[in-house]
Coordinates of C-alpha atoms in Angstrom, one line a residue:
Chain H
X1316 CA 0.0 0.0 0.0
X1317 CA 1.3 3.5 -0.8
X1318 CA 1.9 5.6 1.7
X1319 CA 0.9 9.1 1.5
X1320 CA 3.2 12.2 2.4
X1321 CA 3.4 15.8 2.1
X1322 CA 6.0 14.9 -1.3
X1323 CA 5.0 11.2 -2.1
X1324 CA 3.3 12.3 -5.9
X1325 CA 6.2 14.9 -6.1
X1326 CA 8.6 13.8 -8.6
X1327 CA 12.0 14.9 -7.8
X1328 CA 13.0 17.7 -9.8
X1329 CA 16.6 19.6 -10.3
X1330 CA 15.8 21.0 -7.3
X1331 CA 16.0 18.3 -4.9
X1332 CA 19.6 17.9 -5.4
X1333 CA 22.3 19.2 -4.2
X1334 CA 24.6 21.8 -6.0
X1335 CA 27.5 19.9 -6.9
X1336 CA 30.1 22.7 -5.5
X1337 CA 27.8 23.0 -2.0
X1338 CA 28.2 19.2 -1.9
X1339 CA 31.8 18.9 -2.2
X1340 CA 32.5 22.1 -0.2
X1341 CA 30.5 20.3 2.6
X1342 CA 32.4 16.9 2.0
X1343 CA 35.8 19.0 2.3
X1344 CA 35.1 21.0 5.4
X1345 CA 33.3 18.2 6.9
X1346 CA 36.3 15.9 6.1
X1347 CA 38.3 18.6 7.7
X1348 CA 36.6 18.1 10.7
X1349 CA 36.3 14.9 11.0
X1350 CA 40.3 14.0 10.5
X1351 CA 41.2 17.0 12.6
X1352 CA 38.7 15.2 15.3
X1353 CA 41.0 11.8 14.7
X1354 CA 44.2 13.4 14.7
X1355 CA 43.5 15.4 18.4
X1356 CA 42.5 12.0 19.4
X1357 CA 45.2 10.1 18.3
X1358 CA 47.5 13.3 19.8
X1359 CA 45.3 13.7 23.2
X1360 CA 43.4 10.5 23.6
X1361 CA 44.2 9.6 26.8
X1362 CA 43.9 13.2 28.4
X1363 CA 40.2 13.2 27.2
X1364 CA 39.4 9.6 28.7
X1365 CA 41.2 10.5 32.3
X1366 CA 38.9 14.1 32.3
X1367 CA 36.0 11.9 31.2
X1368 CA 36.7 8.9 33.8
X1369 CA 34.9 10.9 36.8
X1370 CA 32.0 11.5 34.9
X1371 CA 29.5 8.2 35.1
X1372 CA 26.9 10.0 33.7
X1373 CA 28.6 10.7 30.4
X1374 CA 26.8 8.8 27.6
X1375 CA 28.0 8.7 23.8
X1376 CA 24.8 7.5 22.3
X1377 CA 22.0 10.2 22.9
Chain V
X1478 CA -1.9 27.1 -7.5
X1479 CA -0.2 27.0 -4.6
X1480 CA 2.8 29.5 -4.2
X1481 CA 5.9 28.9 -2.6
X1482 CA 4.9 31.2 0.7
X1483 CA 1.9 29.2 1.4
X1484 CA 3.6 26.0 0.6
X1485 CA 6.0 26.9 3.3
X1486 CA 8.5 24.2 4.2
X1487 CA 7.4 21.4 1.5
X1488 CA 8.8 24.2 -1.4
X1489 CA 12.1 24.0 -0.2
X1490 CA 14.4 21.6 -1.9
X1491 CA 15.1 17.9 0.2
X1492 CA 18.5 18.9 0.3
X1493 CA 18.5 22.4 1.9
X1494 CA 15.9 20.7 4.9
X1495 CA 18.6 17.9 5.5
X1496 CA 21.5 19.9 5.2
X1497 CA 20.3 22.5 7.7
X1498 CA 18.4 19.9 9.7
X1499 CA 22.3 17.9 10.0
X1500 CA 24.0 21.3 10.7
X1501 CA 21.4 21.6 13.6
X1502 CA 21.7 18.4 15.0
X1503 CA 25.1 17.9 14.7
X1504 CA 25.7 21.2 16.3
X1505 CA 22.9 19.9 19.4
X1506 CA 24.5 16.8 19.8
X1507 CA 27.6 17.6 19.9
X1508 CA 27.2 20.1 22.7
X1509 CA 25.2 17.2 24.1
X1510 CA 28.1 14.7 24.2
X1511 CA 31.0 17.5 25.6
X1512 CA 29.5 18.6 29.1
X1513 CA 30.5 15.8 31.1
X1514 CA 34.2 17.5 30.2
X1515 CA 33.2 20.3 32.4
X1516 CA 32.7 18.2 35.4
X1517 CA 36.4 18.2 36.9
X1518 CA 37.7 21.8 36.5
X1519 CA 34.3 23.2 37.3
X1520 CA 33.9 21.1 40.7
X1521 CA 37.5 22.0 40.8
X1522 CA 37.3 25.8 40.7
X1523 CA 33.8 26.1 42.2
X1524 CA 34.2 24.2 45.0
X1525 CA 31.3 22.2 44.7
X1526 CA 30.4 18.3 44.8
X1527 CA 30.7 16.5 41.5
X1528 CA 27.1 15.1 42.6
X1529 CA 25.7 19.1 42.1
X1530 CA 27.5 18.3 38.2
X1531 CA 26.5 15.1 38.6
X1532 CA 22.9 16.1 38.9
X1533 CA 22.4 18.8 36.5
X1534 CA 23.0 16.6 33.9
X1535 CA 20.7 13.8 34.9
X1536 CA 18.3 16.6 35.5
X1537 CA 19.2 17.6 31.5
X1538 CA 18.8 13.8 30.3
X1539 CA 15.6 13.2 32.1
X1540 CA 14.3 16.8 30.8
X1541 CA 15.0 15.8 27.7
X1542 CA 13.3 12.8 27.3
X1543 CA 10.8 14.2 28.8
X1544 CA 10.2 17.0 26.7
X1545 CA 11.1 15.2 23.3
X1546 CA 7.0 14.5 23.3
X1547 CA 5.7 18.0 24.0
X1548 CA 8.5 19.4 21.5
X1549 CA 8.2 17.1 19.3
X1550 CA 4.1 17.7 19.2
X1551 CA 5.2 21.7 18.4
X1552 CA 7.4 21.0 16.4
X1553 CA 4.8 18.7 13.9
X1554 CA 1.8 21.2 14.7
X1555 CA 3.2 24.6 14.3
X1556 CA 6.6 23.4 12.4
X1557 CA 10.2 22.5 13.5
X1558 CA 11.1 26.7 13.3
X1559 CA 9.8 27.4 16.9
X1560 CA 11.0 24.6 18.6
X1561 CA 14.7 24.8 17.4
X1562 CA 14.5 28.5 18.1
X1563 CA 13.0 27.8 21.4
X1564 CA 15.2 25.2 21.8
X1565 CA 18.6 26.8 20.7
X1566 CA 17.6 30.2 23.4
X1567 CA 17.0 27.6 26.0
X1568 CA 20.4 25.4 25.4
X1569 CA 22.0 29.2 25.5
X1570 CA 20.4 30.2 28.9
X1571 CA 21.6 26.9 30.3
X1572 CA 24.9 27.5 28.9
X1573 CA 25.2 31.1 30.0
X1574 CA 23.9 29.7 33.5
X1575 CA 26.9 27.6 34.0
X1576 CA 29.4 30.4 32.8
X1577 CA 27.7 32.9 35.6
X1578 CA 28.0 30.1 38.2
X1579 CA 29.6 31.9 41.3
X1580 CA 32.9 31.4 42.0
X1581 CA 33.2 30.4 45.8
X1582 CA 36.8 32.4 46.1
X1583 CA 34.7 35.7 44.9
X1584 CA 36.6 36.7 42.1
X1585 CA 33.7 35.8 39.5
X1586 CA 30.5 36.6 41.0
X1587 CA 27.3 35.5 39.9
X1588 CA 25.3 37.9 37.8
X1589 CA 22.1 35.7 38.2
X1590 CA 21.9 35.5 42.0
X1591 CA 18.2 35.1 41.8
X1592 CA 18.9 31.5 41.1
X1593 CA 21.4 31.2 43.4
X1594 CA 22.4 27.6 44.8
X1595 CA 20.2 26.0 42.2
X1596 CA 22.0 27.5 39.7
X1597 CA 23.2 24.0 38.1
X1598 CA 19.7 22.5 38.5
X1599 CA 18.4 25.3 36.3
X1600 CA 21.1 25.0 34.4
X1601 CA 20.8 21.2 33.3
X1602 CA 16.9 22.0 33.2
X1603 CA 17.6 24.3 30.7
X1604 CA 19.2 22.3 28.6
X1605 CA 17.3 19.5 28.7
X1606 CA 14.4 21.6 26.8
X1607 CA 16.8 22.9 24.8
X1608 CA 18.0 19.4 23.3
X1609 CA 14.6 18.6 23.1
X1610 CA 13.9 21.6 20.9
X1611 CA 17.4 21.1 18.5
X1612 CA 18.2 16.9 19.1
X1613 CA 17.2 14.4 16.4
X1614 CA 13.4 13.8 18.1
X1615 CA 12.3 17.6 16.9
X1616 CA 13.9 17.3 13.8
X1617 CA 12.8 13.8 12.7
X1618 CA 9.4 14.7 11.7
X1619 CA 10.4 17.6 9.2
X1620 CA 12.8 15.6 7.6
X1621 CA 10.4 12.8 7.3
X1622 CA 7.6 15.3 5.7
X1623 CA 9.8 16.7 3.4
X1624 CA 11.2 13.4 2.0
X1625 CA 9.3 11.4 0.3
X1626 CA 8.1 7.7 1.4
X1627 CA 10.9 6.3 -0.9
X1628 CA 13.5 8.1 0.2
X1629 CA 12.8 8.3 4.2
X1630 CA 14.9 6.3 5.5
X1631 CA 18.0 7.8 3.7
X1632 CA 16.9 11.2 5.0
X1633 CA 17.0 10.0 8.2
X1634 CA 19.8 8.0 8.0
X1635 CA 22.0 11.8 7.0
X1636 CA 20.4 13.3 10.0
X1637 CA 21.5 10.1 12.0
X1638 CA 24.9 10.6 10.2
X1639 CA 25.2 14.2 11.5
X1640 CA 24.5 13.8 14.9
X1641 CA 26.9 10.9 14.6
X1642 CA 29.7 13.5 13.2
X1643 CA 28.9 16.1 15.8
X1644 CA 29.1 13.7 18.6
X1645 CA 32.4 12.8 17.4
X1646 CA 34.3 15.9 16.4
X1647 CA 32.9 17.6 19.1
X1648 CA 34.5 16.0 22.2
X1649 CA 38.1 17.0 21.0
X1650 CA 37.7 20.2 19.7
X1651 CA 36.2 21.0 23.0
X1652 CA 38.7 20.0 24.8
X1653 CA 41.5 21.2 22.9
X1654 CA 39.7 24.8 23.4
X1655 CA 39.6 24.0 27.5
X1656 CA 42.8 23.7 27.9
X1657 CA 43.8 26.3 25.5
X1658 CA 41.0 29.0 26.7
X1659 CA 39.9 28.0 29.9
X1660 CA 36.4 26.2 30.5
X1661 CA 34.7 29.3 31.2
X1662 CA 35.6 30.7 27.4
X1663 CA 34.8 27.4 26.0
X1664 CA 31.4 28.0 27.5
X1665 CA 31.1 30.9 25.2
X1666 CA 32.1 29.2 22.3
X1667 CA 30.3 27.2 22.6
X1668 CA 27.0 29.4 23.3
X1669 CA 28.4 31.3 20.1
X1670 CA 28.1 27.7 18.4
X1671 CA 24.3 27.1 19.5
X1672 CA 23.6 30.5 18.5
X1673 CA 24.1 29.6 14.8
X1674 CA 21.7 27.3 14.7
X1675 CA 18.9 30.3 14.9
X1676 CA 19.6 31.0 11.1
X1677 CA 20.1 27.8 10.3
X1678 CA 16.4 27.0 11.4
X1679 CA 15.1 29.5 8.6
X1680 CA 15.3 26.2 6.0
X1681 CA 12.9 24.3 8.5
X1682 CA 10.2 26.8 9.6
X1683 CA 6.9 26.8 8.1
X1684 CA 3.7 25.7 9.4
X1685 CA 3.5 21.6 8.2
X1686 CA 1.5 21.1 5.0
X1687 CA -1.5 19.0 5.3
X1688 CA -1.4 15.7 3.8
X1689 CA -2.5 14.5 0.8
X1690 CA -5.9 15.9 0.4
X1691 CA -7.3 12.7 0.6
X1692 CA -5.9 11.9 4.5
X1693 CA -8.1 13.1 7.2
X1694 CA -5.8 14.9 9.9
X1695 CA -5.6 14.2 13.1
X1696 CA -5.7 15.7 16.4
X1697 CA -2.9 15.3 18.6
X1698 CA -4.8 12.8 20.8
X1699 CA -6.2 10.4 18.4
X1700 CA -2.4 9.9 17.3
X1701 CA -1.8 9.1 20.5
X1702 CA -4.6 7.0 20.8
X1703 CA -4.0 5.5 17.9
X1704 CA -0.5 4.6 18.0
X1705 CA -1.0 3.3 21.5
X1706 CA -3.3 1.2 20.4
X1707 CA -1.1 -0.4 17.6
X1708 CA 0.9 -3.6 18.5
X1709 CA 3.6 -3.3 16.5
X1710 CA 4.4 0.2 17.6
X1711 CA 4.6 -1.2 21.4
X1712 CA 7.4 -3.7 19.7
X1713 CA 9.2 -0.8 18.3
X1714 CA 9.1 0.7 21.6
X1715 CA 10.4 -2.5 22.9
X1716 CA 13.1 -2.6 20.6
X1717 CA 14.9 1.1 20.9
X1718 CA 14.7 0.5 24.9
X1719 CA 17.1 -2.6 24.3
X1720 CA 19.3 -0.2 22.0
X1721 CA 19.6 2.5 24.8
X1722 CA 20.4 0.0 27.2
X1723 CA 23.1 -1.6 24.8
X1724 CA 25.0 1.5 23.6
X1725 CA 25.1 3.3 27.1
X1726 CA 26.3 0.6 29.0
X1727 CA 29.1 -0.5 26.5
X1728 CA 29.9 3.7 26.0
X1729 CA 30.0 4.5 29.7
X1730 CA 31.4 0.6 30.8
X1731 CA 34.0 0.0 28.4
X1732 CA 37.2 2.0 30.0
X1733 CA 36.8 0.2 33.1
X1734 CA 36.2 -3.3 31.3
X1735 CA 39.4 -2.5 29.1
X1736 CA 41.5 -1.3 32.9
X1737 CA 40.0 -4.6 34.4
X1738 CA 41.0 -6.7 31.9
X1739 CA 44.8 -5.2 32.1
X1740 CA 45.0 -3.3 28.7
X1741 CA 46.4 0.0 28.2
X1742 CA 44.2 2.8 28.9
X1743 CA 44.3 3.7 25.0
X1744 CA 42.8 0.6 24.0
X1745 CA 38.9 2.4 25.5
X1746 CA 39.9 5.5 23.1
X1747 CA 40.9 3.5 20.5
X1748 CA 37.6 1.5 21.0
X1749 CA 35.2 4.3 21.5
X1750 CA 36.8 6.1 18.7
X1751 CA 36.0 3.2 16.3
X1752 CA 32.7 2.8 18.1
X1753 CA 32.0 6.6 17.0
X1754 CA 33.3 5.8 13.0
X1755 CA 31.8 2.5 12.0
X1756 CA 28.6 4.5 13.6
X1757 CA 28.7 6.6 10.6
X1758 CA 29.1 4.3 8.4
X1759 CA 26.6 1.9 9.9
X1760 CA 24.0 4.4 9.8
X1761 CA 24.5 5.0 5.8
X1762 CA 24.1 1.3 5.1
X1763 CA 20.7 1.5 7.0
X1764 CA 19.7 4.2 5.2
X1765 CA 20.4 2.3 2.2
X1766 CA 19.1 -0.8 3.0
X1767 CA 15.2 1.0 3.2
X1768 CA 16.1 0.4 -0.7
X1769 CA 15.9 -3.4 -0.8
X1770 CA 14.4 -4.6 2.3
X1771 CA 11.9 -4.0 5.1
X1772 CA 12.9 -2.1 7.7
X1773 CA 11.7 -3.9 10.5
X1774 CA 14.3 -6.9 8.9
X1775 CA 17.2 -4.8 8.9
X1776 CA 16.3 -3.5 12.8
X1777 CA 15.8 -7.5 13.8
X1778 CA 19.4 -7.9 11.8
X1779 CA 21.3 -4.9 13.5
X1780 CA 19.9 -6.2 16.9
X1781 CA 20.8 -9.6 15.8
X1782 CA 24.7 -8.5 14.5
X1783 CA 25.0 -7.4 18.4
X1784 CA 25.2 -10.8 19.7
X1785 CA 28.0 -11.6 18.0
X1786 CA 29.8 -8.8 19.2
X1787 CA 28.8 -9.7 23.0
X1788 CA 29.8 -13.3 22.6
X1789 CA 33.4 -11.9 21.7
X1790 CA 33.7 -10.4 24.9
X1791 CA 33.0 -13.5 26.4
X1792 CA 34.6 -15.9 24.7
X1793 CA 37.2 -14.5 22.3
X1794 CA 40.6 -14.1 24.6
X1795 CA 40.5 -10.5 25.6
X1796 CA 43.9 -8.5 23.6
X1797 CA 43.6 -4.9 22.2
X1798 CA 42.7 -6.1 18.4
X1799 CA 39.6 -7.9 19.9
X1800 CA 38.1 -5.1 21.9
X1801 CA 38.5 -2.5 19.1
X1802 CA 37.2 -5.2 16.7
X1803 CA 34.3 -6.2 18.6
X1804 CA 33.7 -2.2 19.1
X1805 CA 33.9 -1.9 15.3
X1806 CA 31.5 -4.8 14.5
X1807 CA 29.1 -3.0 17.5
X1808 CA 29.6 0.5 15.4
X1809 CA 28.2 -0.7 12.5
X1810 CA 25.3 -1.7 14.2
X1811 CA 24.8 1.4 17.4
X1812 CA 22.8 4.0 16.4
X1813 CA 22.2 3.0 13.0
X1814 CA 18.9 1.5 14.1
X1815 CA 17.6 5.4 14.3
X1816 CA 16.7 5.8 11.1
X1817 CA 14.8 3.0 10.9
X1818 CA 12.7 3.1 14.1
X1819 CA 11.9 7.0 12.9
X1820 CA 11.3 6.3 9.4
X1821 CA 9.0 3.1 10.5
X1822 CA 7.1 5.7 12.6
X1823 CA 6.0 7.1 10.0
X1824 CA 5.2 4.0 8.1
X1825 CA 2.5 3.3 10.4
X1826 CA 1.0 6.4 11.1
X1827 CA 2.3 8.8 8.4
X1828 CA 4.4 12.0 9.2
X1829 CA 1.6 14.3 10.6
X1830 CA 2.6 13.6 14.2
X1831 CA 6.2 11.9 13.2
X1832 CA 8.6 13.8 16.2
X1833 CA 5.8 13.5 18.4
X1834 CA 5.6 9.7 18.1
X1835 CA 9.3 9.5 17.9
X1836 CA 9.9 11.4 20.8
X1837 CA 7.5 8.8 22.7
X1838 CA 9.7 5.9 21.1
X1839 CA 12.6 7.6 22.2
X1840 CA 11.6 8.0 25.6
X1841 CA 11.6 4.5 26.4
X1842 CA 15.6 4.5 24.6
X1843 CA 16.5 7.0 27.5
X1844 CA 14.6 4.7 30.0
X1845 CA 17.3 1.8 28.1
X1846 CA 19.9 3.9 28.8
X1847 CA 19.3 4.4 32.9
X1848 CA 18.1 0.8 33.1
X1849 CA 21.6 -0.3 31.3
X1850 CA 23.6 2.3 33.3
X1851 CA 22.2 1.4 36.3
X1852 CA 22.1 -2.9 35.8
X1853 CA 25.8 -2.4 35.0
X1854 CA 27.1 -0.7 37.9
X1855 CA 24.7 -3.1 40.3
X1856 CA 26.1 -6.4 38.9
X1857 CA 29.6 -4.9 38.5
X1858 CA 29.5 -3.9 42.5
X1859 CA 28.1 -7.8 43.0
X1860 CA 30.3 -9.9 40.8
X1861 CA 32.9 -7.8 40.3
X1862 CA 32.8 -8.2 36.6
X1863 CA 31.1 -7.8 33.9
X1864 CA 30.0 -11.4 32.5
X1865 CA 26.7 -11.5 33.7
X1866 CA 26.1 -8.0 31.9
X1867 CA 27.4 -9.7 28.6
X1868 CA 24.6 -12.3 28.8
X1869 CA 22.1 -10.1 29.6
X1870 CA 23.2 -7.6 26.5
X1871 CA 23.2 -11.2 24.8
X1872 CA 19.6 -11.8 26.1
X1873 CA 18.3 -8.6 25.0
X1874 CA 19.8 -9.0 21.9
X1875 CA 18.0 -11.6 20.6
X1876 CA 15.2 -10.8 22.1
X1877 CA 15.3 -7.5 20.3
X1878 CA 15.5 -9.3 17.3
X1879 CA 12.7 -11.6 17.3
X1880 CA 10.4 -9.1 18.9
X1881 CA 10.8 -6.8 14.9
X1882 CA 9.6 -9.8 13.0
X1883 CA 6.1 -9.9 13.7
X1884 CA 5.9 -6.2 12.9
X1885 CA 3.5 -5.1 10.3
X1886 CA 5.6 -2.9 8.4
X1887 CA 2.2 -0.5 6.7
X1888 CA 0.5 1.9 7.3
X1889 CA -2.9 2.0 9.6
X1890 CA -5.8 1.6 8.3
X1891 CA -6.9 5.4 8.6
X1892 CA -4.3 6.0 6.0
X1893 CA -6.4 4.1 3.1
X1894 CA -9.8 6.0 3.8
X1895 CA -10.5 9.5 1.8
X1896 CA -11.5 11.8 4.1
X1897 CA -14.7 12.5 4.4
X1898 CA -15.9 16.2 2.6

């Protein structure tokens, strides 16, 4: 059974996808981020899990 | 014909609602994930008990699963606009709450000594809206309006992605900036950082369109009646209470499990770190996988894959390549059971009340979490290990699994009948 939605007859037209030089500017500075994340773990790791360790209440899922 | 102003949010392209709907999240969950970093050099400074911290943010988890139905219910009735707005000036006020807190040396002094003592109370309270206002739960029901049926679950999945990336970067970067500026600047940054997603929540306001003119709407308590009157929603609710349980336990557990068992202490960032990649990932490939088979399969699979990774622990001999293997193999299948919970939401009862529903889902994942936090420490304090958690992860696990089969994976029956003129 279909199931209806504000879009579901919409086709998708040029407009429902993303500019190719937003996309990869978001790709780049998100990679940026991302591997600058990585590398001040890989650097600082260990600092970040001993200033975490007191804190039982820390989740990282929600 | 409808013009663009009174279409409101449905004329704006898919990919400028997900792209500001990930911005927003990812900026919200990230700030979510960094304040247990404040704990030590604000007890520290302030001279209070870590159980004051301690206590603001339970007060700011509990707030916000709380409020993820109320918000989420604004958020599908008068669009996502207000509630990230309300949300974002909340998460501020909570943020600005803790920079004011009073030094007990006197050399900061409070500038909101009405609230005094209860300043971190109010604080964490504050927050707790705010996350409700900007976290996935508000935002779930835009994105699931604006994409189409087809293409639902891979919306979600980038907005899963997001909060994913923002949850990872941000822990870092913050503390990088504590230790470079001090944790009362950091607070401003990151304020300054929550403030930004004000603009961004010009993409996602708009009043909802109705429906297909065809579906009668509903009011907000016939879709709670309605969907807690539906079996197979009370399974999915079943379901995302075993995945809080899972992921908070083995995030919050793991560094002592890695210290008990000997290893280095890098071996829980290594883990966590992997944890927190293979998340990503894991949530693409759900997305994806809405394209060639029923949700409700890939959930009982994800839940299923998690066994495996529990047995490991038991039974696998404990080295530094098994626990970040295991935690890469659990990655791929943490949080990437979000998109498919939301987007099945929305199978059932359409998009109209989507966050609203969600947020009720989600509720019980928070209840997963405290039940998994809490079991954890209780058996750890008994048995001195964590075995018997294993099992019980084990346990969950599969019965996770089997309880997503018998879903019926279509919409109610409301859904089929015109609307009457």
């Amino acid at each position: 059974m279909a199931e209806p939605s504000d879009r579901s007859n919409r086709p998708a037209s040029a407009g429902e996808h993303v500019p190719s030089g937003l996309r990869n500017a978001v790709l780049a500075v998100g990679g940026v981020l991302v591997f600058g994340a990585l590398y001040l773990i890989v650097l600082r790791g260990e600092a970040i899990l001993v200033d975490l360790s007191t804190m039982t209440e820390r989740f990282w899922c929600f | 014909m409808q013009t663009s102003a009174s279409q409101g949010i449905a004329a704006r392209p898919l990919w400028l609602i997900i792209l500001a709907a990930g911005l927003i999240v990812g900026a919200a969950m990230g700030l979510r994930q960094v304040m247990g970093l404040f704990l030590n050099p604000m007890t520290a400074e302030l001279k209070i008990g870590r159980e004051a911290f301690s206590l603001a943010m339970a007060i700011a988890n509990l707030t916000w699963g709380l409020a993820a139905v109320p918000m989420g219910a604004i958020s599908d009735k008068y669009g996502a606009g207000r509630t990230l707005v309300l949300g974002a000036l909340c998460t501020m006020a909570g943020v600005y709450v803790l920079y004011a807190a009073p030094d007990s040396t006197g050399l900061m002094a409070s500038s909101l000594p009405f609230i005094g003592r209860f300043d971190l109370m109010v604080s964490g309270l504050l927050m707790g809206i705010g996350i409700a206002g900007t976290g996935i739960t508000a935002l779930v029901g835009a994105v699931g309006r604006a994409a189409p049926p087809e293409k639902r679950p891979q919306a979600l999945a980038a907005l899963g992605m997001a909060a994913g990336i923002g949850g990872f970067i941000a822990f870092p970067y913050t503390h990088l900036f504590m230790e470079t500026l001090g944790w009362r600047t950091t607070l401003l940054v990151i304020l300054a950082t929550v403030a930004l997603i004000i603009p961004l929540a010009i993409p996602m306001a708009g009043k909802p369109q109705a429906g297909p003119s065809t579906q009668r709407q509903q009011s907000l308590g016939e879709a709670f009646g309605e969907a807690l009157a539906h079996p197979s929603f009370w399974l999915l609710i079943a379901g995302f209470f075993v995945c809080g349980f899972h992921v908070a336990f083995y995030a919050v557990h793991l560094p002592a499990f890695v210290a008990d068992k000997g290893l280095p202490s890098w071996v829980a960032i290594a883990a966590l770190t992997s944890v927190g990649v293979a998340n990503i990932i894991g949530t693409y490939l759900a997305g994806q996988s809405g394209k060639f088979a029923e949700k409700r399969v890939s959930l009982a699979v994800i839940y299923f894959m998690r066994v495996f990774a529990f047995l490991g622990l038991l039974f696998l001999p404990i080295t530094e390549w098994t626990v970040i293997g295991v935690s890469i193999l659990l990655g791929f299948f943490w949080l990437s059971t979000v998109p498919l919970t939301s987007a099945m939401v929305a199978t059932f009862f359409g998009a109209q009340w989507m966050s609203m529903l969600f947020g009720f889902v989600f509720l019980s994942h928070q209840l997963g979490s405290f039940a998994g936090l809490w079991t954890a420490g209780r058996l750890y304090d008994a048995t001195k290990s964590y075995d018997m958690m294993w099992w019980i992860c084990i346990a969950l696990a599969l019965f996770a699994a089997l309880i997503h089969l018998p879903i019926r994976e279509q919409p109610v029956a409301r859904l089929a009948v015109p609307a009457q003129a």
